[in-house]
Amino acid sequence: MPPIDPTRLVSDDRVHASVYTDPQVFELERERLFGRAWIYIGHESQVPEAGDYVRVALGTGQMLLVRQTDGSLALLQNRCTHRGACLATEPRGHVARFRCPYHAWNFGLDGHLISVPMADGYGGELKLDDPALQLTRAPRVQSYRGFVFASLAAEGPDLVSFLGSLASALDNMVERAPEGTLTQAGGTLRMAYKGNWKLFMENATDLVHPSVVHESSVAAARAHRESLAADPQTAQTLQMLLSNGLAMPQWGEVPLHADDQGHVYMGGFYRSGVIAPEREDPVYTAYRAALVERHGESDTARILAVDRFNNLIWPNLSVNSRFGVIRQVQPVAVDQTVITSTCFRFDGAPPEMFDLTLRFLNTASSASSMVASDDLELFERCQRGLAASPEAWLDIRRGRLSEQRAADGSLDVPGTSELAIRNQFRAWLAHMSEGGVR
Ligand code: FES
Ligand SMILES: [Fe+2]
């Protein structure tokens, strides 16, 4: 089979179906994109003490993020170097060392081989310091304000350059915490769909789809407006569902901003009730006062004025700073994807602010969400449609002619543009080239 040439599959106005369906393309993405780019893997608050670990996904691989005795972080291959067994099967834990459950080889927190049983059975042939017997470590692991990213490439752009203008989404989430720190809390939600991973990232800032795809939940919210509004437990859900019912011209008024690394953010569109950007109820007043105490009045106003919804750090992280929520996109196979959603406490905020976060996540991103289930259904329909006609070309031209690139390469356009998809594919092409992004 001839090698894949990504440049023949994508242009500024169309994308070839095989980009979503061909296992060879997926394999090339695994190698050149997920094998090189900075990928979000977890949050520092998940591993506060030396010996704490969490099992994390990096591309299709599974690794362990481990807090070291000197306070640094290591990302280790979750695979014993003896016969390949996974060392840790629990999602998180605390260990003094990793003991393989198969034949009890022992590894240190930094991945070095400490001991093997029946060592004399090797007649001196096995050396504990043999590089091939140590757990593989990701060459680059770096934290940005508590958010931990890793790259499997020893060289490449530094993390801050990679994050580009979207570092501001992480900054804003941290600044929204009155004590200046975030704590991951509230568990994890997972959703799987039978479709390509890119479908999720393309959808997250596609603002033509909500009033179409989510029509039924908007209608249900409108029909039961009074009863849902009367109960504080459902009032937030009501507002969230109603907000998806904007008319097309109103979606066009939501700003989209993209930078040339493939990252993009969209403006906020929640205006009413408990999900409005600023409120006057006692909980919010206490929260705001705590922020003023830390930042002063004018910085607090600046922080709270950042009203964005999905911030996409391409290729696979969606951040909602206002609600303290992130979603990670994990490619499993060319037609299988897992979305993991987690959320954060704003340390120092009234506890009720976290209730808002949990309800936001459950309404928008749980497997039983009336919103997310619509999107997943469409991703699977797209995948089925594409699999049935792998020679098709897909159209991505909406809003193309009105794009105006600023001097720094960034683009600001109306929300109904398909800019985000085009921009993600510009980045895709850069990463998928042989030399990658430098
Ligand atoms: S597979 Fe781990 S000790 Fe044998
Ligand atoms: Fe949607």
Tab-separated table of C-alpha atoms and ligand atoms in Angstrom:
chain	number	residue	atom	x	y	z
A	1	MET	CA	0.000	0.000	0.000
A	2	PRO	CA	1.428	3.449	-0.870
A	3	PRO	CA	2.296	5.666	2.110
A	4	ILE	CA	-0.318	8.208	3.191
A	5	ASP	CA	0.230	11.759	1.978
A	6	PRO	CA	-1.803	13.973	4.349
A	7	THR	CA	-1.500	16.986	2.051
A	8	ARG	CA	-3.648	15.190	-0.540
A	9	LEU	CA	-6.448	14.613	1.968
A	10	VAL	CA	-7.110	18.104	3.296
A	11	SER	CA	-7.399	21.566	1.807
A	12	ASP	CA	-8.920	24.798	2.993
A	13	ASP	CA	-12.311	23.938	1.539
A	14	ARG	CA	-12.664	20.173	1.853
A	15	VAL	CA	-11.541	17.060	3.733
A	16	HIS	CA	-11.329	13.525	2.445
A	17	ALA	CA	-13.491	10.941	4.245
A	18	SER	CA	-10.503	8.665	4.791
A	19	VAL	CA	-9.186	11.199	7.315
A	20	TYR	CA	-11.929	9.851	9.600
A	21	THR	CA	-12.069	6.229	8.481
A	22	ASP	CA	-8.666	4.963	7.343
A	23	PRO	CA	-6.705	3.021	9.999
A	24	GLN	CA	-3.494	4.053	8.216
A	25	VAL	CA	-4.308	7.724	8.786
A	26	PHE	CA	-5.062	6.933	12.410
A	27	GLU	CA	-1.731	5.165	12.760
A	28	LEU	CA	0.053	8.193	11.315
A	29	GLU	CA	-1.797	10.458	13.778
A	30	ARG	CA	-0.731	8.192	16.628
A	31	GLU	CA	2.867	8.506	15.548
A	32	ARG	CA	3.182	12.096	14.347
A	33	LEU	CA	0.521	13.955	16.318
A	34	PHE	CA	-0.112	12.155	19.618
A	35	GLY	CA	3.443	10.834	19.587
A	36	ARG	CA	4.950	14.337	19.438
A	37	ALA	CA	2.567	17.127	20.514
A	38	TRP	CA	1.983	18.282	24.092
A	39	ILE	CA	-0.991	16.301	25.375
A	40	TYR	CA	-2.888	17.065	28.579
A	41	ILE	CA	-2.578	14.141	30.966
A	42	GLY	CA	-3.786	15.260	34.386
A	43	HIS	CA	-3.771	17.802	37.175
A	44	GLU	CA	-1.178	18.207	39.900
A	45	SER	CA	-3.856	18.021	42.591
A	46	GLN	CA	-4.474	14.372	41.636
A	47	VAL	CA	-1.027	13.380	42.899
A	48	PRO	CA	-0.197	15.627	45.865
A	49	GLU	CA	2.134	13.234	47.781
A	50	ALA	CA	5.252	11.329	46.762
A	51	GLY	CA	4.132	7.865	45.639
A	52	ASP	CA	0.692	9.042	44.471
A	53	TYR	CA	-0.109	7.945	40.950
A	54	VAL	CA	-2.954	8.170	38.447
A	55	ARG	CA	-3.440	6.103	35.328
A	56	VAL	CA	-3.620	8.431	32.352
A	57	ALA	CA	-4.126	8.176	28.623
A	58	LEU	CA	-1.669	9.556	26.121
A	59	GLY	CA	-2.857	8.940	22.599
A	60	THR	CA	-3.833	5.281	22.481
A	61	GLY	CA	-1.339	4.404	25.202
A	62	GLN	CA	-1.776	4.090	28.913
A	63	MET	CA	0.710	5.573	31.344
A	64	LEU	CA	1.170	6.390	34.999
A	65	LEU	CA	1.632	9.932	36.250
A	66	VAL	CA	3.664	9.570	39.422
A	67	ARG	CA	4.698	12.100	42.060
A	68	GLN	CA	8.393	11.641	42.818
A	69	THR	CA	10.096	11.933	46.187
A	70	ASP	CA	11.661	15.258	45.134
A	71	GLY	CA	8.223	16.661	44.275
A	72	SER	CA	8.654	16.409	40.508
A	73	LEU	CA	6.412	14.405	38.200
A	74	ALA	CA	7.233	11.407	36.033
A	75	LEU	CA	5.133	9.791	33.363
A	76	LEU	CA	5.891	6.073	33.153
A	77	GLN	CA	4.819	3.391	30.759
A	78	ASN	CA	2.260	1.221	32.566
A	79	ARG	CA	3.904	-1.944	31.285
A	80	CYS	CA	6.247	-4.282	33.067
A	81	THR	CA	9.495	-4.808	31.187
A	82	HIS	CA	9.468	-8.537	31.980
A	83	ARG	CA	6.443	-9.933	30.116
A	84	GLY	CA	4.400	-6.808	29.529
A	85	ALA	CA	1.745	-6.918	32.258
A	86	CYS	CA	0.116	-3.631	33.285
A	87	LEU	CA	1.643	-2.632	36.587
A	88	ALA	CA	-1.350	-0.677	37.848
A	89	THR	CA	-4.937	-1.491	36.999
A	90	GLU	CA	-6.541	0.852	39.531
A	91	PRO	CA	-7.255	4.367	38.225
A	92	ARG	CA	-5.239	5.873	41.075
A	93	GLY	CA	-3.325	4.853	44.138
A	94	HIS	CA	-0.368	5.361	46.437
A	95	VAL	CA	2.688	3.117	46.394
A	96	ALA	CA	6.214	3.002	47.760
A	97	ARG	CA	7.218	1.107	44.619
A	98	PHE	CA	5.450	-0.617	41.737
A	99	ARG	CA	5.306	-4.363	42.208
A	100	CYS	CA	4.275	-6.224	39.082
A	101	PRO	CA	1.251	-8.452	39.780
A	102	TYR	CA	2.608	-11.228	37.528
A	103	HIS	CA	6.115	-12.251	38.725
A	104	ALA	CA	6.804	-9.496	41.271
A	105	TRP	CA	9.461	-7.467	39.510
A	106	ASN	CA	9.784	-4.255	41.531
A	107	PHE	CA	10.184	-0.780	40.070
A	108	GLY	CA	10.925	2.515	41.804
A	109	LEU	CA	8.705	5.584	41.530
A	110	ASP	CA	11.033	6.874	38.819
A	111	GLY	CA	10.723	3.615	36.848
A	112	HIS	CA	14.075	2.024	37.661
A	113	LEU	CA	14.180	-1.727	38.212
A	114	ILE	CA	14.841	-2.422	41.893
A	115	SER	CA	14.658	-6.200	42.129
A	116	VAL	CA	13.537	-9.388	40.447
A	117	PRO	CA	12.723	-12.691	42.188
A	118	MET	CA	14.884	-15.724	41.449
A	119	ALA	CA	17.716	-13.441	40.387
A	120	ASP	CA	20.218	-16.318	40.413
A	121	GLY	CA	18.136	-17.996	37.704
A	122	TYR	CA	19.743	-15.518	35.325
A	123	GLY	CA	23.283	-16.583	36.160
A	124	GLY	CA	24.435	-12.956	36.262
A	125	GLU	CA	23.032	-12.276	32.806
A	126	LEU	CA	20.322	-9.871	34.006
A	127	LYS	CA	21.617	-6.481	35.123
A	128	LEU	CA	19.213	-4.368	37.180
A	129	ASP	CA	20.568	-1.216	35.543
A	130	ASP	CA	20.047	-2.469	31.983
A	131	PRO	CA	18.319	0.479	30.217
A	132	ALA	CA	15.994	-1.943	28.402
A	133	LEU	CA	14.596	-3.149	31.731
A	134	GLN	CA	13.651	0.255	33.146
A	135	LEU	CA	10.088	1.548	32.691
A	136	THR	CA	9.988	3.913	29.735
A	137	ARG	CA	9.545	7.529	30.797
A	138	ALA	CA	7.972	10.269	28.712
A	139	PRO	CA	10.886	12.555	27.822
A	140	ARG	CA	8.953	15.740	28.526
A	141	VAL	CA	6.426	16.310	31.330
A	142	GLN	CA	5.576	19.841	32.295
A	143	SER	CA	2.981	21.602	34.358
A	144	TYR	CA	1.297	24.851	33.410
A	145	ARG	CA	-0.389	26.382	36.466
A	146	GLY	CA	-1.187	22.899	37.794
A	147	PHE	CA	-2.298	21.409	34.456
A	148	VAL	CA	0.137	18.663	33.455
A	149	PHE	CA	1.038	18.040	29.830
A	150	ALA	CA	3.439	15.525	28.344
A	151	SER	CA	5.165	15.027	25.020
A	152	LEU	CA	6.614	11.739	23.822
A	153	ALA	CA	9.117	13.647	21.690
A	154	ALA	CA	12.383	14.678	23.313
A	155	GLU	CA	12.413	17.889	21.294
A	156	GLY	CA	9.853	20.331	19.964
A	157	PRO	CA	8.218	23.609	20.902
A	158	ASP	CA	8.090	24.331	24.636
A	159	LEU	CA	4.740	23.990	26.396
A	160	VAL	CA	4.003	27.710	26.677
A	161	SER	CA	4.633	28.229	22.959
A	162	PHE	CA	2.450	25.234	22.207
A	163	LEU	CA	-0.436	26.563	24.330
A	164	GLY	CA	-0.253	29.914	22.543
A	165	SER	CA	-3.210	32.196	23.158
A	166	LEU	CA	-5.173	29.359	24.782
A	167	ALA	CA	-2.935	29.428	27.866
A	168	SER	CA	-5.319	32.236	28.827
A	169	ALA	CA	-8.105	29.676	29.375
A	170	LEU	CA	-6.039	27.883	32.012
A	171	ASP	CA	-4.927	31.213	33.522
A	172	ASN	CA	-8.524	32.322	33.821
A	173	MET	CA	-9.641	29.106	35.524
A	174	VAL	CA	-6.886	29.421	38.133
A	175	GLU	CA	-7.596	33.115	38.665
A	176	ARG	CA	-11.235	32.301	39.372
A	177	ALA	CA	-10.143	30.424	42.520
A	178	PRO	CA	-10.039	32.814	45.487
A	179	GLU	CA	-7.048	30.964	46.978
A	180	GLY	CA	-5.282	30.834	43.603
A	181	THR	CA	-5.369	27.041	43.304
A	182	LEU	CA	-7.670	24.406	41.852
A	183	THR	CA	-8.418	20.945	43.194
A	184	GLN	CA	-9.699	18.235	40.910
A	185	ALA	CA	-12.762	16.760	42.601
A	186	GLY	CA	-16.123	15.152	42.014
A	187	GLY	CA	-15.049	12.044	40.132
A	188	THR	CA	-14.856	11.418	36.415
A	189	LEU	CA	-17.451	11.021	33.690
A	190	ARG	CA	-16.705	8.924	30.637
A	191	MET	CA	-18.530	8.656	27.348
A	192	ALA	CA	-17.564	6.463	24.427
A	193	TYR	CA	-18.720	6.750	20.855
A	194	LYS	CA	-18.121	4.795	17.679
A	195	GLY	CA	-16.600	7.578	15.696
A	196	ASN	CA	-13.356	9.352	14.952
A	197	TRP	CA	-11.841	11.580	17.666
A	198	LYS	CA	-11.773	14.680	15.419
A	199	LEU	CA	-15.571	14.728	15.212
A	200	PHE	CA	-15.721	15.783	18.865
A	201	MET	CA	-13.204	18.612	18.499
A	202	GLU	CA	-14.932	19.918	15.373
A	203	ASN	CA	-18.326	19.882	17.050
A	204	ALA	CA	-17.277	21.684	20.232
A	205	THR	CA	-17.242	25.100	18.571
A	206	ASP	CA	-19.692	24.361	15.726
A	207	LEU	CA	-22.433	26.870	16.452
A	208	VAL	CA	-24.758	26.015	13.630
A	209	HIS	CA	-25.523	22.617	15.145
A	210	PRO	CA	-26.986	23.364	18.630
A	211	SER	CA	-30.397	24.653	17.615
A	212	VAL	CA	-30.725	21.736	15.175
A	213	VAL	CA	-29.185	18.799	17.027
A	214	HIS	CA	-30.424	19.821	20.472
A	215	GLU	CA	-33.864	20.875	19.287
A	216	SER	CA	-35.721	18.243	21.318
A	217	SER	CA	-34.210	19.213	24.668
A	218	VAL	CA	-34.805	22.913	23.918
A	219	ALA	CA	-38.457	22.083	23.181
A	220	ALA	CA	-38.767	20.026	26.375
A	221	ALA	CA	-37.265	22.874	28.425
A	222	ARG	CA	-39.665	25.378	26.878
A	223	ALA	CA	-42.647	23.112	27.499
A	224	HIS	CA	-41.791	22.606	31.179
A	225	ARG	CA	-40.270	26.004	31.851
A	226	GLU	CA	-42.397	26.868	34.893
A	227	SER	CA	-42.050	23.651	36.849
A	228	LEU	CA	-38.317	23.353	36.111
A	229	ALA	CA	-37.695	26.965	37.119
A	230	ALA	CA	-39.482	26.503	40.455
A	231	ASP	CA	-37.052	23.826	41.679
A	232	PRO	CA	-33.511	25.047	42.406
A	233	GLN	CA	-32.192	21.581	41.460
A	234	THR	CA	-33.554	21.869	37.918
A	235	ALA	CA	-33.417	25.635	37.371
A	236	GLN	CA	-29.808	25.454	36.163
A	237	THR	CA	-30.556	22.588	33.803
A	238	LEU	CA	-33.513	24.545	32.451
A	239	GLN	CA	-31.338	27.576	31.703
A	240	MET	CA	-28.658	25.463	30.060
A	241	LEU	CA	-31.139	23.679	27.801
A	242	LEU	CA	-32.942	26.904	26.874
A	243	SER	CA	-29.623	28.541	25.975
A	244	ASN	CA	-29.064	26.021	23.184
A	245	GLY	CA	-32.181	27.363	21.487
A	246	LEU	CA	-30.690	30.585	20.117
A	247	ALA	CA	-31.696	31.475	16.578
A	248	MET	CA	-28.999	31.120	13.881
A	249	PRO	CA	-28.303	34.892	13.677
A	250	GLN	CA	-27.757	34.947	17.463
A	251	TRP	CA	-25.249	32.109	17.209
A	252	GLY	CA	-23.512	34.235	14.600
A	253	GLU	CA	-23.047	36.934	17.229
A	254	VAL	CA	-21.053	34.575	19.479
A	255	PRO	CA	-17.399	35.330	18.702
A	256	LEU	CA	-14.935	32.641	17.617
A	257	HIS	CA	-11.195	33.151	17.960
A	258	ALA	CA	-8.572	30.848	16.495
A	259	ASP	CA	-4.822	30.928	16.594
A	260	ASP	CA	-2.529	29.290	14.107
A	261	GLN	CA	-1.777	26.256	16.293
A	262	GLY	CA	-5.270	24.867	15.813
A	263	HIS	CA	-6.547	26.154	19.155
A	264	VAL	CA	-9.849	27.997	19.253
A	265	TYR	CA	-12.278	29.499	21.722
A	266	MET	CA	-15.858	30.619	21.463
A	267	GLY	CA	-17.564	33.347	23.451
A	268	GLY	CA	-20.154	32.617	26.112
A	269	PHE	CA	-23.853	32.475	25.369
A	270	TYR	CA	-25.359	31.925	28.820
A	271	ARG	CA	-27.237	35.041	29.789
A	272	SER	CA	-29.909	34.262	32.393
A	273	GLY	CA	-30.443	32.809	35.835
A	274	VAL	CA	-27.845	30.975	37.858
A	275	ILE	CA	-25.581	30.396	34.814
A	276	ALA	CA	-25.288	34.100	33.871
A	277	PRO	CA	-21.693	35.374	33.948
A	278	GLU	CA	-22.434	37.750	36.844
A	279	ARG	CA	-25.209	37.355	39.435
A	280	GLU	CA	-26.432	39.032	42.564
A	281	ASP	CA	-27.494	36.138	44.790
A	282	PRO	CA	-25.805	35.566	48.203
A	283	VAL	CA	-23.567	32.690	47.010
A	284	TYR	CA	-22.184	34.646	44.101
A	285	THR	CA	-21.816	37.808	46.205
A	286	ALA	CA	-19.740	35.871	48.759
A	287	TYR	CA	-17.672	34.327	45.945
A	288	ARG	CA	-17.035	37.691	44.359
A	289	ALA	CA	-16.047	39.209	47.733
A	290	ALA	CA	-13.500	36.392	48.228
A	291	LEU	CA	-12.021	37.152	44.815
A	292	VAL	CA	-11.850	40.885	45.560
A	293	GLU	CA	-9.985	40.087	48.761
A	294	ARG	CA	-7.318	38.255	46.754
A	295	HIS	CA	-7.150	40.243	43.532
A	296	GLY	CA	-8.642	43.678	44.297
A	297	GLU	CA	-11.699	45.133	42.594
A	298	SER	CA	-10.369	45.891	39.137
A	299	ASP	CA	-8.585	42.532	38.618
A	300	THR	CA	-11.666	40.697	39.884
A	301	ALA	CA	-13.791	42.565	37.338
A	302	ARG	CA	-11.279	41.653	34.608
A	303	ILE	CA	-11.234	37.961	35.592
A	304	LEU	CA	-15.010	37.639	35.780
A	305	ALA	CA	-15.482	39.533	32.506
A	306	VAL	CA	-13.811	36.702	30.572
A	307	ASP	CA	-16.948	35.104	29.217
A	308	ARG	CA	-16.019	32.142	27.043
A	309	PHE	CA	-17.582	28.742	26.624
A	310	ASN	CA	-15.462	26.012	25.012
A	311	ASN	CA	-11.744	26.703	24.822
A	312	LEU	CA	-10.137	24.039	22.651
A	313	ILE	CA	-6.481	23.273	23.177
A	314	TRP	CA	-5.930	21.217	20.064
A	315	PRO	CA	-5.662	18.311	19.540
A	316	ASN	CA	-7.669	16.937	22.420
A	317	LEU	CA	-8.598	19.198	25.333
A	318	SER	CA	-11.731	21.287	25.833
A	319	VAL	CA	-11.691	23.737	28.743
A	320	ASN	CA	-14.560	25.653	30.305
A	321	SER	CA	-12.892	28.018	32.746
A	322	ARG	CA	-16.054	29.622	34.100
A	323	PHE	CA	-17.510	26.326	35.257
A	324	GLY	CA	-14.178	24.698	36.117
A	325	VAL	CA	-14.608	21.794	33.730
A	326	ILE	CA	-12.344	20.046	31.230
A	327	ARG	CA	-13.011	17.316	28.693
A	328	GLN	CA	-10.263	15.137	27.245
A	329	VAL	CA	-10.621	13.382	23.936
A	330	GLN	CA	-8.916	10.016	23.796
A	331	PRO	CA	-8.549	8.331	20.414
A	332	VAL	CA	-8.964	4.570	20.820
A	333	ALA	CA	-9.208	3.475	17.183
A	334	VAL	CA	-9.996	5.255	13.929
A	335	ASP	CA	-13.695	4.813	14.716
A	336	GLN	CA	-13.671	4.720	18.514
A	337	THR	CA	-13.243	7.565	20.964
A	338	VAL	CA	-13.573	8.078	24.704
A	339	ILE	CA	-14.375	11.460	26.239
A	340	THR	CA	-13.332	11.940	29.854
A	341	SER	CA	-14.774	14.881	31.764
A	342	THR	CA	-13.421	16.123	35.061
A	343	CYS	CA	-13.984	19.200	37.151
A	344	PHE	CA	-12.261	21.385	39.673
A	345	ARG	CA	-13.079	23.140	42.925
A	346	PHE	CA	-12.131	26.791	42.946
A	347	ASP	CA	-10.210	26.673	46.242
A	348	GLY	CA	-11.593	29.272	48.645
A	349	ALA	CA	-14.955	29.602	46.864
A	350	PRO	CA	-18.287	28.908	48.633
A	351	PRO	CA	-19.111	25.170	48.284
A	352	GLU	CA	-22.273	25.985	46.329
A	353	MET	CA	-20.095	27.148	43.422
A	354	PHE	CA	-18.971	23.557	43.024
A	355	ASP	CA	-22.609	22.399	42.882
A	356	LEU	CA	-22.970	24.644	39.854
A	357	THR	CA	-19.958	22.920	38.285
A	358	LEU	CA	-21.267	19.405	38.967
A	359	ARG	CA	-24.677	20.241	37.550
A	360	PHE	CA	-23.067	21.826	34.506
A	361	LEU	CA	-21.032	18.698	33.852
A	362	ASN	CA	-23.950	16.333	34.380
A	363	THR	CA	-26.234	18.347	32.136
A	364	ALA	CA	-23.733	18.869	29.338
A	365	SER	CA	-21.303	15.947	29.405
A	366	SER	CA	-22.583	12.837	31.125
A	367	ALA	CA	-23.534	9.734	29.178
A	368	SER	CA	-27.151	10.340	30.222
A	369	SER	CA	-27.057	14.044	29.365
A	370	MET	CA	-29.885	15.193	27.125
A	371	VAL	CA	-27.326	17.359	25.308
A	372	ALA	CA	-24.246	15.159	24.892
A	373	SER	CA	-26.262	12.113	23.827
A	374	ASP	CA	-27.536	14.114	20.820
A	375	ASP	CA	-23.976	14.946	19.770
A	376	LEU	CA	-22.739	11.380	20.193
A	377	GLU	CA	-25.591	10.123	18.037
A	378	LEU	CA	-24.551	12.539	15.279
A	379	PHE	CA	-20.884	11.553	15.534
A	380	GLU	CA	-21.882	7.926	15.012
A	381	ARG	CA	-24.129	8.846	12.095
A	382	CYS	CA	-21.238	10.772	10.510
A	383	GLN	CA	-18.917	7.821	11.012
A	384	ARG	CA	-21.423	5.395	9.496
A	385	GLY	CA	-22.001	7.723	6.552
A	386	LEU	CA	-18.290	8.133	5.936
A	387	ALA	CA	-17.515	4.439	6.340
A	388	ALA	CA	-20.118	3.694	3.696
A	389	SER	CA	-18.469	6.072	1.201
A	390	PRO	CA	-14.772	6.319	2.040
A	391	GLU	CA	-14.046	8.163	-1.226
A	392	ALA	CA	-16.272	11.130	-0.332
A	393	TRP	CA	-15.070	14.677	0.205
A	394	LEU	CA	-16.570	16.787	3.024
A	395	ASP	CA	-17.274	20.490	2.739
A	396	ILE	CA	-15.726	22.927	5.255
A	397	ARG	CA	-16.187	26.258	3.459
A	398	ARG	CA	-18.733	28.122	5.590
A	399	GLY	CA	-17.393	31.592	6.443
A	400	ARG	CA	-14.135	31.021	4.566
A	401	LEU	CA	-14.327	34.085	2.358
A	402	SER	CA	-14.790	36.484	5.283
A	403	GLU	CA	-11.763	35.303	7.295
A	404	GLN	CA	-9.425	38.183	8.127
A	405	ARG	CA	-6.109	37.089	9.568
A	406	ALA	CA	-4.533	39.459	12.126
A	407	ALA	CA	-0.815	40.272	12.091
A	408	ASP	CA	-0.110	37.564	14.721
A	409	GLY	CA	-1.858	34.962	12.580
A	410	SER	CA	-4.995	34.822	14.728
A	411	LEU	CA	-8.508	34.974	13.349
A	412	ASP	CA	-11.719	36.391	14.837
A	413	VAL	CA	-14.951	35.468	13.090
A	414	PRO	CA	-18.689	34.997	13.725
A	415	GLY	CA	-19.647	31.812	15.587
A	416	THR	CA	-21.393	30.306	12.587
A	417	SER	CA	-18.160	30.099	10.585
A	418	GLU	CA	-16.463	26.730	10.068
A	419	LEU	CA	-13.193	28.462	10.863
A	420	ALA	CA	-12.451	26.125	13.773
A	421	ILE	CA	-12.553	23.040	11.556
A	422	ARG	CA	-10.375	24.632	8.880
A	423	ASN	CA	-7.946	25.811	11.506
A	424	GLN	CA	-7.755	22.429	13.179
A	425	PHE	CA	-6.884	20.906	9.823
A	426	ARG	CA	-4.194	23.525	9.211
A	427	ALA	CA	-2.612	22.377	12.462
A	428	TRP	CA	-3.271	18.732	11.585
A	429	LEU	CA	-1.349	19.132	8.337
A	430	ALA	CA	1.563	20.786	10.110
A	431	HIS	CA	1.786	18.002	12.696
A	432	MET	CA	1.270	15.240	10.160
A	433	SER	CA	4.163	16.344	7.993
A	434	GLU	CA	7.276	14.256	8.373
A	435	GLY	CA	9.214	16.885	10.300
A	436	GLY	CA	6.220	17.889	12.442
A	437	VAL	CA	5.769	21.240	14.193
A	438	ARG	CA	8.940	23.035	15.198
B	1	FES	S1	5.277	-9.583	33.702
B	1	FES	FE1	5.873	-8.300	35.310
B	1	FES	S2	7.093	-9.545	36.547
B	1	FES	FE2	6.570	-10.820	34.903
B	2	FE	FE	-23.836	19.820	20.718
